[in-house]
PDB file of C-alpha atoms and ligand atoms in Angstrom:
ATOM      1  CA  MET A   1     -10.060  -0.760 -29.641  1.00 70.00           C
ATOM      2  CA  THR A   2     -11.796   2.120 -27.882  1.00 77.00           C
ATOM      3  CA  PRO A   3     -10.603   5.718 -28.408  1.00 88.00           C
ATOM      4  CA  GLU A   4      -7.397   6.615 -26.585  1.00 94.00           C
ATOM      5  CA  LYS A   5      -7.681   7.571 -22.923  1.00 95.00           C
ATOM      6  CA  GLU A   6      -5.245   9.281 -20.578  1.00 97.00           C
ATOM      7  CA  THR A   7      -4.620   8.945 -16.868  1.00 97.00           C
ATOM      8  CA  ALA A   8      -2.068   9.357 -14.095  1.00 98.00           C
ATOM      9  CA  ALA A   9      -0.599   5.937 -13.288  1.00 98.00           C
ATOM     10  CA  ILE A  10       1.917   4.229 -11.010  1.00 98.00           C
ATOM     11  CA  VAL A  11       3.760   1.100 -12.151  1.00 98.00           C
ATOM     12  CA  LEU A  12       3.153  -1.854  -9.808  1.00 98.00           C
ATOM     13  CA  ASP A  13       4.479  -4.691 -11.917  1.00 97.00           C
ATOM     14  CA  CYS A  14       6.279  -5.229 -15.221  1.00 95.00           C
ATOM     15  CA  ARG A  15       7.235  -8.497 -16.879  1.00 94.00           C
ATOM     16  CA  ASP A  16       8.465  -9.656 -20.253  1.00 91.00           C
ATOM     17  CA  GLN A  17       6.027 -11.097 -22.746  1.00 90.00           C
ATOM     18  CA  GLY A  18       7.495 -13.002 -25.677  1.00 88.00           C
ATOM     19  CA  GLU A  19      10.407 -11.589 -27.631  1.00 86.00           C
ATOM     20  CA  SER A  20       9.672  -7.908 -27.521  1.00 88.00           C
ATOM     21  CA  ASP A  21       6.683  -6.936 -25.394  1.00 91.00           C
ATOM     22  CA  LYS A  22       6.026  -6.198 -21.738  1.00 93.00           C
ATOM     23  CA  ILE A  23       2.920  -6.722 -19.639  1.00 96.00           C
ATOM     24  CA  VAL A  24       2.591  -3.885 -17.155  1.00 97.00           C
ATOM     25  CA  THR A  25       0.265  -3.532 -14.174  1.00 97.00           C
ATOM     26  CA  PHE A  26      -0.598  -0.002 -13.075  1.00 97.00           C
ATOM     27  CA  PHE A  27      -2.706   1.628 -10.434  1.00 98.00           C
ATOM     28  CA  CYS A  28      -4.355   4.626 -12.064  1.00 97.00           C
ATOM     29  CA  GLN A  29      -6.297   7.685 -11.042  1.00 96.00           C
ATOM     30  CA  GLN A  30     -10.024   7.237 -11.796  1.00 94.00           C
ATOM     31  CA  VAL A  31      -9.316   3.914 -13.522  1.00 94.00           C
ATOM     32  CA  GLY A  32      -7.931   1.786 -10.696  1.00 96.00           C
ATOM     33  CA  ARG A  33      -5.871  -1.291 -11.330  1.00 96.00           C
ATOM     34  CA  LEU A  34      -5.123  -1.699 -15.027  1.00 96.00           C
ATOM     35  CA  SER A  35      -2.983  -4.226 -16.874  1.00 96.00           C
ATOM     36  CA  GLY A  36      -1.750  -3.492 -20.350  1.00 96.00           C
ATOM     37  CA  ILE A  37       0.636  -4.617 -23.035  1.00 94.00           C
ATOM     38  CA  ALA A  38       3.475  -2.371 -24.130  1.00 92.00           C
ATOM     39  CA  LYS A  39       4.274  -3.567 -27.641  1.00 88.00           C
ATOM     40  CA  GLY A  40       7.945  -3.513 -28.519  1.00 83.00           C
ATOM     41  CA  ALA A  41       8.899  -2.280 -25.023  1.00 81.00           C
ATOM     42  CA  LYS A  42      11.749  -4.771 -24.737  1.00 77.00           C
ATOM     43  CA  ARG A  43      13.326  -3.548 -27.952  1.00 75.00           C
ATOM     44  CA  SER A  44      12.228   0.061 -28.245  1.00 67.00           C
ATOM     45  CA  LYS A  45      15.016   2.487 -27.460  1.00 60.00           C
ATOM     46  CA  GLN A  46      12.781   5.530 -27.236  1.00 69.00           C
ATOM     47  CA  ARG A  47       9.121   4.966 -26.599  1.00 76.00           C
ATOM     48  CA  PHE A  48       9.158   3.247 -23.226  1.00 81.00           C
ATOM     49  CA  VAL A  49      12.777   3.266 -22.142  1.00 77.00           C
ATOM     50  CA  ASN A  50      13.212   3.825 -18.370  1.00 80.00           C
ATOM     51  CA  LYS A  51       9.516   4.556 -18.020  1.00 88.00           C
ATOM     52  CA  LEU A  52       8.039   1.202 -17.071  1.00 92.00           C
ATOM     53  CA  GLU A  53      10.202   0.708 -13.985  1.00 93.00           C
ATOM     54  CA  LEU A  54       8.495  -0.333 -10.741  1.00 96.00           C
ATOM     55  CA  PHE A  55       7.059   2.608  -8.758  1.00 97.00           C
ATOM     56  CA  SER A  56       7.424   5.131 -11.586  1.00 97.00           C
ATOM     57  CA  SER A  57       4.726   7.781 -11.774  1.00 97.00           C
ATOM     58  CA  LEU A  58       3.536   8.236 -15.359  1.00 97.00           C
ATOM     59  CA  HIS A  59       1.112  10.061 -17.555  1.00 97.00           C
ATOM     60  CA  LEU A  60      -0.314   7.129 -19.462  1.00 96.00           C
ATOM     61  CA  THR A  61      -2.076   6.995 -22.819  1.00 96.00           C
ATOM     62  CA  TYR A  62      -3.898   3.737 -23.518  1.00 96.00           C
ATOM     63  CA  SER A  63      -6.846   2.182 -25.271  1.00 95.00           C
ATOM     64  CA  LEU A  64      -9.069  -0.695 -24.243  1.00 92.00           C
ATOM     65  CA  PRO A  65      -9.812  -3.710 -26.421  1.00 88.00           C
ATOM     66  CA  ARG A  66     -13.399  -4.501 -27.413  1.00 86.00           C
ATOM     67  CA  HIS A  67     -12.724  -8.036 -26.215  1.00 84.00           C
ATOM     68  CA  GLY A  68     -10.185  -9.378 -23.771  1.00 77.00           C
ATOM     69  CA  SER A  69      -8.762  -7.700 -20.732  1.00 82.00           C
ATOM     70  CA  LEU A  70      -5.343  -6.242 -21.563  1.00 93.00           C
ATOM     71  CA  ALA A  71      -5.202  -2.551 -22.399  1.00 95.00           C
ATOM     72  CA  PHE A  72      -2.932  -1.386 -25.215  1.00 95.00           C
ATOM     73  CA  ILE A  73      -0.307   1.016 -23.908  1.00 95.00           C
ATOM     74  CA  VAL A  74       0.064   3.768 -26.503  1.00 93.00           C
ATOM     75  CA  ALA A  75       2.507   6.063 -24.699  1.00 93.00           C
ATOM     76  CA  ALA A  76       3.954   6.763 -21.275  1.00 94.00           C
ATOM     77  CA  GLU A  77       5.337  10.075 -20.134  1.00 95.00           C
ATOM     78  CA  LEU A  78       7.493   9.966 -16.999  1.00 95.00           C
ATOM     79  CA  GLN A  79       6.283  12.270 -14.202  1.00 96.00           C
ATOM     80  CA  SER A  80       8.649  11.012 -11.509  1.00 95.00           C
ATOM     81  CA  SER A  81      10.871   7.970 -11.192  1.00 95.00           C
ATOM     82  CA  PHE A  82      11.226   8.523  -7.399  1.00 96.00           C
ATOM     83  CA  LEU A  83      14.955   8.134  -7.834  1.00 95.00           C
ATOM     84  CA  ASN A  84      15.885   8.408  -4.123  1.00 96.00           C
ATOM     85  CA  LEU A  85      13.852   5.396  -3.103  1.00 94.00           C
ATOM     86  CA  ARG A  86      15.747   3.306  -5.662  1.00 93.00           C
ATOM     87  CA  LYS A  87      19.116   4.261  -4.201  1.00 95.00           C
ATOM     88  CA  ASN A  88      18.434   3.261  -0.596  1.00 96.00           C
ATOM     89  CA  ILE A  89      17.697  -0.342   0.354  1.00 96.00           C
ATOM     90  CA  ALA A  90      15.479   0.477   3.364  1.00 96.00           C
ATOM     91  CA  LEU A  91      13.338   2.901   1.344  1.00 97.00           C
ATOM     92  CA  TYR A  92      13.151   0.434  -1.533  1.00 97.00           C
ATOM     93  CA  ASN A  93      12.078  -2.405   0.780  1.00 97.00           C
ATOM     94  CA  ALA A  94       9.321  -0.207   2.232  1.00 98.00           C
ATOM     95  CA  ALA A  95       8.072   0.600  -1.281  1.00 98.00           C
ATOM     96  CA  THR A  96       8.192  -3.129  -2.094  1.00 98.00           C
ATOM     97  CA  VAL A  97       5.938  -3.984   0.871  1.00 98.00           C
ATOM     98  CA  ILE A  98       3.471  -1.321  -0.259  1.00 98.00           C
ATOM     99  CA  ARG A  99       3.572  -2.746  -3.794  1.00 98.00           C
ATOM    100  CA  GLU A 100       2.942  -6.301  -2.543  1.00 98.00           C
ATOM    101  CA  PHE A 101      -0.135  -5.204  -0.571  1.00 98.00           C
ATOM    102  CA  MET A 102      -1.418  -3.305  -3.617  1.00 98.00           C
ATOM    103  CA  LEU A 103      -1.021  -6.373  -5.842  1.00 97.00           C
ATOM    104  CA  ILE A 104      -2.634  -8.870  -3.482  1.00 97.00           C
ATOM    105  CA  GLY A 105      -5.345  -6.549  -2.125  1.00 96.00           C
ATOM    106  CA  ILE A 106      -6.749  -4.984  -5.267  1.00 95.00           C
ATOM    107  CA  SER A 107      -8.326  -6.720  -8.248  1.00 91.00           C
ATOM    108  CA  GLU A 108      -8.291  -5.655 -11.881  1.00 87.00           C
ATOM    109  CA  LYS A 109     -10.494  -2.584 -12.577  1.00 83.00           C
ATOM    110  CA  GLU A 110     -11.036  -2.047  -8.834  1.00 87.00           C
ATOM    111  CA  ARG A 111     -10.776   1.703  -8.397  1.00 90.00           C
ATOM    112  CA  ASP A 112     -10.695   4.171  -5.549  1.00 95.00           C
ATOM    113  CA  ASP A 113      -8.938   7.508  -5.851  1.00 96.00           C
ATOM    114  CA  ARG A 114      -8.226   7.525  -2.125  1.00 97.00           C
ATOM    115  CA  ILE A 115      -5.988   4.498  -2.725  1.00 97.00           C
ATOM    116  CA  PHE A 116      -4.242   6.277  -5.602  1.00 98.00           C
ATOM    117  CA  GLU A 117      -3.668   9.291  -3.355  1.00 97.00           C
ATOM    118  CA  ILE A 118      -2.245   7.334  -0.397  1.00 97.00           C
ATOM    119  CA  LEU A 119      -0.061   5.248  -2.745  1.00 98.00           C
ATOM    120  CA  PHE A 120       1.337   8.377  -4.385  1.00 98.00           C
ATOM    121  CA  TRP A 121       1.759  10.018  -0.975  1.00 98.00           C
ATOM    122  CA  ALA A 122       3.659   7.009   0.385  1.00 98.00           C
ATOM    123  CA  LEU A 123       6.053   6.740  -2.590  1.00 98.00           C
ATOM    124  CA  GLN A 124       6.675  10.469  -2.581  1.00 98.00           C
ATOM    125  CA  SER A 125       7.305  10.413   1.187  1.00 97.00           C
ATOM    126  CA  LEU A 126       9.833   7.590   0.788  1.00 97.00           C
ATOM    127  CA  ASP A 127      11.488   9.511  -2.024  1.00 98.00           C
ATOM    128  CA  GLU A 128      11.773  12.460   0.373  1.00 97.00           C
ATOM    129  CA  LYS A 129      13.609  10.067   2.739  1.00 96.00           C
ATOM    130  CA  ARG A 130      11.031  10.331   5.507  1.00 96.00           C
ATOM    131  CA  PRO A 131      11.037   7.568   8.176  1.00 96.00           C
ATOM    132  CA  HIS A 132      10.248   4.520   6.093  1.00 97.00           C
ATOM    133  CA  LEU A 133       8.638   2.320   8.778  1.00 97.00           C
ATOM    134  CA  SER A 134       6.226   5.101   9.769  1.00 97.00           C
ATOM    135  CA  ILE A 135       5.274   5.532   6.116  1.00 98.00           C
ATOM    136  CA  VAL A 136       4.489   1.798   5.851  1.00 98.00           C
ATOM    137  CA  VAL A 137       2.302   1.968   8.992  1.00 98.00           C
ATOM    138  CA  ILE A 138       0.389   5.021   7.773  1.00 98.00           C
ATOM    139  CA  PHE A 139      -0.074   3.547   4.298  1.00 98.00           C
ATOM    140  CA  LEU A 140      -1.383   0.216   5.631  1.00 98.00           C
ATOM    141  CA  ILE A 141      -3.824   1.752   8.129  1.00 98.00           C
ATOM    142  CA  ARG A 142      -5.415   3.788   5.310  1.00 98.00           C
ATOM    143  CA  PHE A 143      -5.120   0.979   2.743  1.00 98.00           C
ATOM    144  CA  PHE A 144      -7.016  -1.527   4.914  1.00 98.00           C
ATOM    145  CA  GLU A 145      -9.742   1.045   5.442  1.00 97.00           C
ATOM    146  CA  TYR A 146     -10.112   1.787   1.731  1.00 97.00           C
ATOM    147  CA  ILE A 147     -10.392  -1.896   0.772  1.00 96.00           C
ATOM    148  CA  GLY A 148     -13.129  -2.334   3.379  1.00 96.00           C
ATOM    149  CA  TYR A 149     -11.248  -3.655   6.425  1.00 97.00           C
ATOM    150  CA  ARG A 150     -10.808  -0.625   8.637  1.00 97.00           C
ATOM    151  CA  PRO A 151      -9.298  -1.665  11.979  1.00 97.00           C
ATOM    152  CA  ASP A 152     -11.781  -0.723  14.707  1.00 96.00           C
ATOM    153  CA  LEU A 153      -9.742   0.996  17.404  1.00 96.00           C
ATOM    154  CA  SER A 154     -12.455   2.801  19.377  1.00 95.00           C
ATOM    155  CA  HIS A 155     -13.687   0.210  21.902  1.00 94.00           C
ATOM    156  CA  CYS A 156     -13.441  -3.380  23.102  1.00 94.00           C
ATOM    157  CA  LEU A 157     -15.347  -5.695  20.785  1.00 92.00           C
ATOM    158  CA  HIS A 158     -16.664  -7.838  23.653  1.00 90.00           C
ATOM    159  CA  CYS A 159     -17.596  -5.487  26.505  1.00 92.00           C
ATOM    160  CA  SER A 160     -18.013  -2.404  24.245  1.00 95.00           C
ATOM    161  CA  ARG A 161     -16.182  -0.170  26.723  1.00 94.00           C
ATOM    162  CA  PRO A 162     -14.394   2.705  24.948  1.00 94.00           C
ATOM    163  CA  VAL A 163     -10.571   2.813  24.956  1.00 94.00           C
ATOM    164  CA  SER A 164      -9.091   4.568  27.986  1.00 93.00           C
ATOM    165  CA  ALA A 165      -5.542   5.836  28.466  1.00 91.00           C
ATOM    166  CA  GLN A 166      -5.116   3.632  31.545  1.00 91.00           C
ATOM    167  CA  GLY A 167      -6.374   0.410  29.961  1.00 90.00           C
ATOM    168  CA  ARG A 168      -4.506  -2.508  28.424  1.00 92.00           C
ATOM    169  CA  TYR A 169      -5.544  -3.754  25.016  1.00 94.00           C
ATOM    170  CA  GLY A 170      -4.806  -6.182  22.280  1.00 94.00           C
ATOM    171  CA  PHE A 171      -5.750  -6.207  18.610  1.00 95.00           C
ATOM    172  CA  ASN A 172      -7.608  -9.327  17.554  1.00 93.00           C
ATOM    173  CA  TYR A 173      -6.371  -9.835  14.007  1.00 93.00           C
ATOM    174  CA  THR A 174      -9.133 -12.250  13.039  1.00 92.00           C
ATOM    175  CA  THR A 175     -11.869  -9.685  13.723  1.00 92.00           C
ATOM    176  CA  GLY A 176      -9.930  -6.447  13.167  1.00 95.00           C
ATOM    177  CA  CYS A 177     -11.092  -5.155  16.567  1.00 94.00           C
ATOM    178  CA  LEU A 178      -9.670  -4.388  20.019  1.00 95.00           C
ATOM    179  CA  ILE A 179     -10.063  -6.594  23.089  1.00 93.00           C
ATOM    180  CA  CYS A 180      -9.483  -5.156  26.581  1.00 93.00           C
ATOM    181  CA  ALA A 181      -7.333  -6.992  29.146  1.00 90.00           C
ATOM    182  CA  ALA A 182     -10.352  -8.067  31.212  1.00 88.00           C
ATOM    183  CA  CYS A 183     -12.022  -9.683  28.205  1.00 89.00           C
ATOM    184  CA  SER A 184      -8.831 -11.218  26.808  1.00 83.00           C
ATOM    185  CA  SER A 185      -8.180 -12.961  30.129  1.00 76.00           C
ATOM    186  CA  GLN A 186     -11.194 -15.049  29.215  1.00 71.00           C
ATOM    187  CA  GLY A 187      -9.087 -16.577  26.488  1.00 67.00           C
ATOM    188  CA  PHE A 188      -8.500 -15.183  22.996  1.00 66.00           C
ATOM    189  CA  GLN A 189      -5.520 -16.559  21.149  1.00 69.00           C
ATOM    190  CA  THR A 190      -5.222 -14.170  18.239  1.00 75.00           C
ATOM    191  CA  ILE A 191      -4.263 -10.998  20.046  1.00 87.00           C
ATOM    192  CA  ILE A 192      -1.417  -8.551  19.411  1.00 91.00           C
ATOM    193  CA  PRO A 193      -0.662  -6.166  22.340  1.00 92.00           C
ATOM    194  CA  LEU A 194      -1.366  -2.498  21.597  1.00 95.00           C
ATOM    195  CA  SER A 195      -0.660   0.204  24.170  1.00 95.00           C
ATOM    196  CA  PRO A 196      -3.145   3.087  24.566  1.00 95.00           C
ATOM    197  CA  GLY A 197      -0.558   5.496  23.105  1.00 95.00           C
ATOM    198  CA  THR A 198      -0.253   3.396  19.936  1.00 97.00           C
ATOM    199  CA  ILE A 199      -4.037   3.097  19.647  1.00 97.00           C
ATOM    200  CA  LYS A 200      -4.368   6.875  19.928  1.00 96.00           C
ATOM    201  CA  LEU A 201      -1.711   7.431  17.262  1.00 97.00           C
ATOM    202  CA  LEU A 202      -3.279   4.948  14.828  1.00 97.00           C
ATOM    203  CA  THR A 203      -6.707   6.504  15.378  1.00 97.00           C
ATOM    204  CA  THR A 204      -5.166   9.862  14.463  1.00 97.00           C
ATOM    205  CA  VAL A 205      -3.759   8.290  11.282  1.00 97.00           C
ATOM    206  CA  GLN A 206      -7.311   7.205  10.388  1.00 97.00           C
ATOM    207  CA  HIS A 207      -8.689  10.734  10.751  1.00 96.00           C
ATOM    208  CA  GLN A 208      -6.011  13.199   9.643  1.00 95.00           C
ATOM    209  CA  PRO A 209      -5.895  14.643   6.119  1.00 94.00           C
ATOM    210  CA  LEU A 210      -2.919  13.475   4.053  1.00 93.00           C
ATOM    211  CA  ASP A 211      -1.020  16.749   4.233  1.00 92.00           C
ATOM    212  CA  ARG A 212      -0.872  16.547   8.056  1.00 94.00           C
ATOM    213  CA  LEU A 213       0.289  12.946   8.413  1.00 94.00           C
ATOM    214  CA  HIS A 214       3.983  13.854   8.355  1.00 92.00           C
ATOM    215  CA  ARG A 215       3.571  15.638  11.682  1.00 92.00           C
ATOM    216  CA  LEU A 216       2.884  12.375  13.497  1.00 95.00           C
ATOM    217  CA  GLN A 217       5.818  11.006  15.486  1.00 94.00           C
ATOM    218  CA  PHE A 218       6.065   7.272  16.133  1.00 96.00           C
ATOM    219  CA  SER A 219       7.991   6.054  19.172  1.00 96.00           C
ATOM    220  CA  THR A 220       9.963   2.804  18.851  1.00 96.00           C
ATOM    221  CA  LEU A 221       7.234   1.010  20.831  1.00 96.00           C
ATOM    222  CA  ALA A 222       4.430   2.462  18.685  1.00 97.00           C
ATOM    223  CA  LEU A 223       6.251   1.408  15.506  1.00 97.00           C
ATOM    224  CA  GLU A 224       6.903  -2.123  16.749  1.00 96.00           C
ATOM    225  CA  GLU A 225       3.338  -2.645  17.937  1.00 97.00           C
ATOM    226  CA  SER A 226       1.815  -1.131  14.785  1.00 97.00           C
ATOM    227  CA  LEU A 227       3.982  -3.096  12.362  1.00 97.00           C
ATOM    228  CA  ASN A 228       3.336  -6.330  14.228  1.00 96.00           C
ATOM    229  CA  MET A 229      -0.415  -5.744  14.220  1.00 97.00           C
ATOM    230  CA  LEU A 230      -0.610  -4.719  10.555  1.00 98.00           C
ATOM    231  CA  HIS A 231       1.549  -7.626   9.409  1.00 97.00           C
ATOM    232  CA  ARG A 232      -0.570 -10.219  11.235  1.00 96.00           C
ATOM    233  CA  PHE A 233      -3.798  -8.564  10.128  1.00 97.00           C
ATOM    234  CA  GLY A 234      -2.664  -8.576   6.495  1.00 97.00           C
ATOM    235  CA  ARG A 235      -1.604 -12.227   6.613  1.00 97.00           C
ATOM    236  CA  GLN A 236      -4.930 -13.175   8.156  1.00 96.00           C
ATOM    237  CA  LEU A 237      -6.939 -11.119   5.670  1.00 97.00           C
ATOM    238  CA  PHE A 238      -5.239 -12.412   2.542  1.00 97.00           C
ATOM    239  CA  GLN A 239      -4.470 -15.877   3.940  1.00 97.00           C
ATOM    240  CA  ARG A 240      -0.895 -15.811   2.752  1.00 97.00           C
ATOM    241  CA  ASP A 241       2.574 -14.630   3.712  1.00 96.00           C
ATOM    242  CA  ILE A 242       3.705 -11.126   2.862  1.00 96.00           C
ATOM    243  CA  HIS A 243       6.949 -12.099   1.141  1.00 97.00           C
ATOM    244  CA  SER A 244       8.603  -8.680   1.256  1.00 97.00           C
ATOM    245  CA  TRP A 245       8.024  -8.236   4.993  1.00 97.00           C
ATOM    246  CA  GLU A 246      11.149 -10.006   6.200  1.00 96.00           C
ATOM    247  CA  ALA A 247      13.450  -7.738   4.203  1.00 95.00           C
ATOM    248  CA  LEU A 248      11.639  -4.676   5.532  1.00 95.00           C
ATOM    249  CA  ARG A 249      12.174  -5.759   9.131  1.00 92.00           C
ATOM    250  CA  ARG A 250      15.768  -6.846   8.565  1.00 88.00           C
ATOM    251  CA  GLU A 251      16.791  -3.503   7.084  1.00 66.00           C
ATOM    252  CA  GLY A 252      14.677  -1.593   9.586  1.00 52.00           C
ATOM    253  CA  LYS A 253      16.698  -2.726  12.567  1.00 52.00           C
TER     254      LYS A 253
HETATM  255 ZN1   ZN B   1     -13.620  -5.801  27.005  1.00 57.33          ZN
END
């Protein structure tokens, strides 16, 4: 084992291992995605109790093995359990979508503090009972950018004309780019309609600092278009269904 290390961490997954242990997956500041074993966590009444719940924000002490991949979880100090988002089904479903994207989009040891910051921001925002669908949209726009798939919302991919407020556009979810109405009439199948107002709002999400994102107001149309686009883009990117999406949309109505 290496010397003990400490980091801020958020619990993304936790499952039982054998009679008494738990395997926990975290996303950590400066460390990225980290999986570790919490010895005795199933039985221990003190050391880990109520700390390894999904979404909890922790101060984690761990050490790394010389061989193998699982870290050894030495201690976990609870920073916030984000209690409000556990008490409300819509908030919880939004957090669950965010968690699913984190788990399928980020590999072990992959690290980026911008992802840690937007993840923490999103969970905290849900805990503050802010509009949950807007939080999902903002999280996903930034998340796709940080994993290297930033939606290009500045111009039409085919004719290169910049977006105008009078134009009509669609998002091509196989390329991650916009197509204008004139170009799409030439036949592109994989297009989600996006109005200029939604494009402008999403572009603002890409550029604003985190502490100003709560000022953005999403209309019903902007939310619908954004969620539709991000869902299809995610499914295309990861080549699989987003299992938690249906519950998010059901509760969001
Ligand atoms: Zn065009």
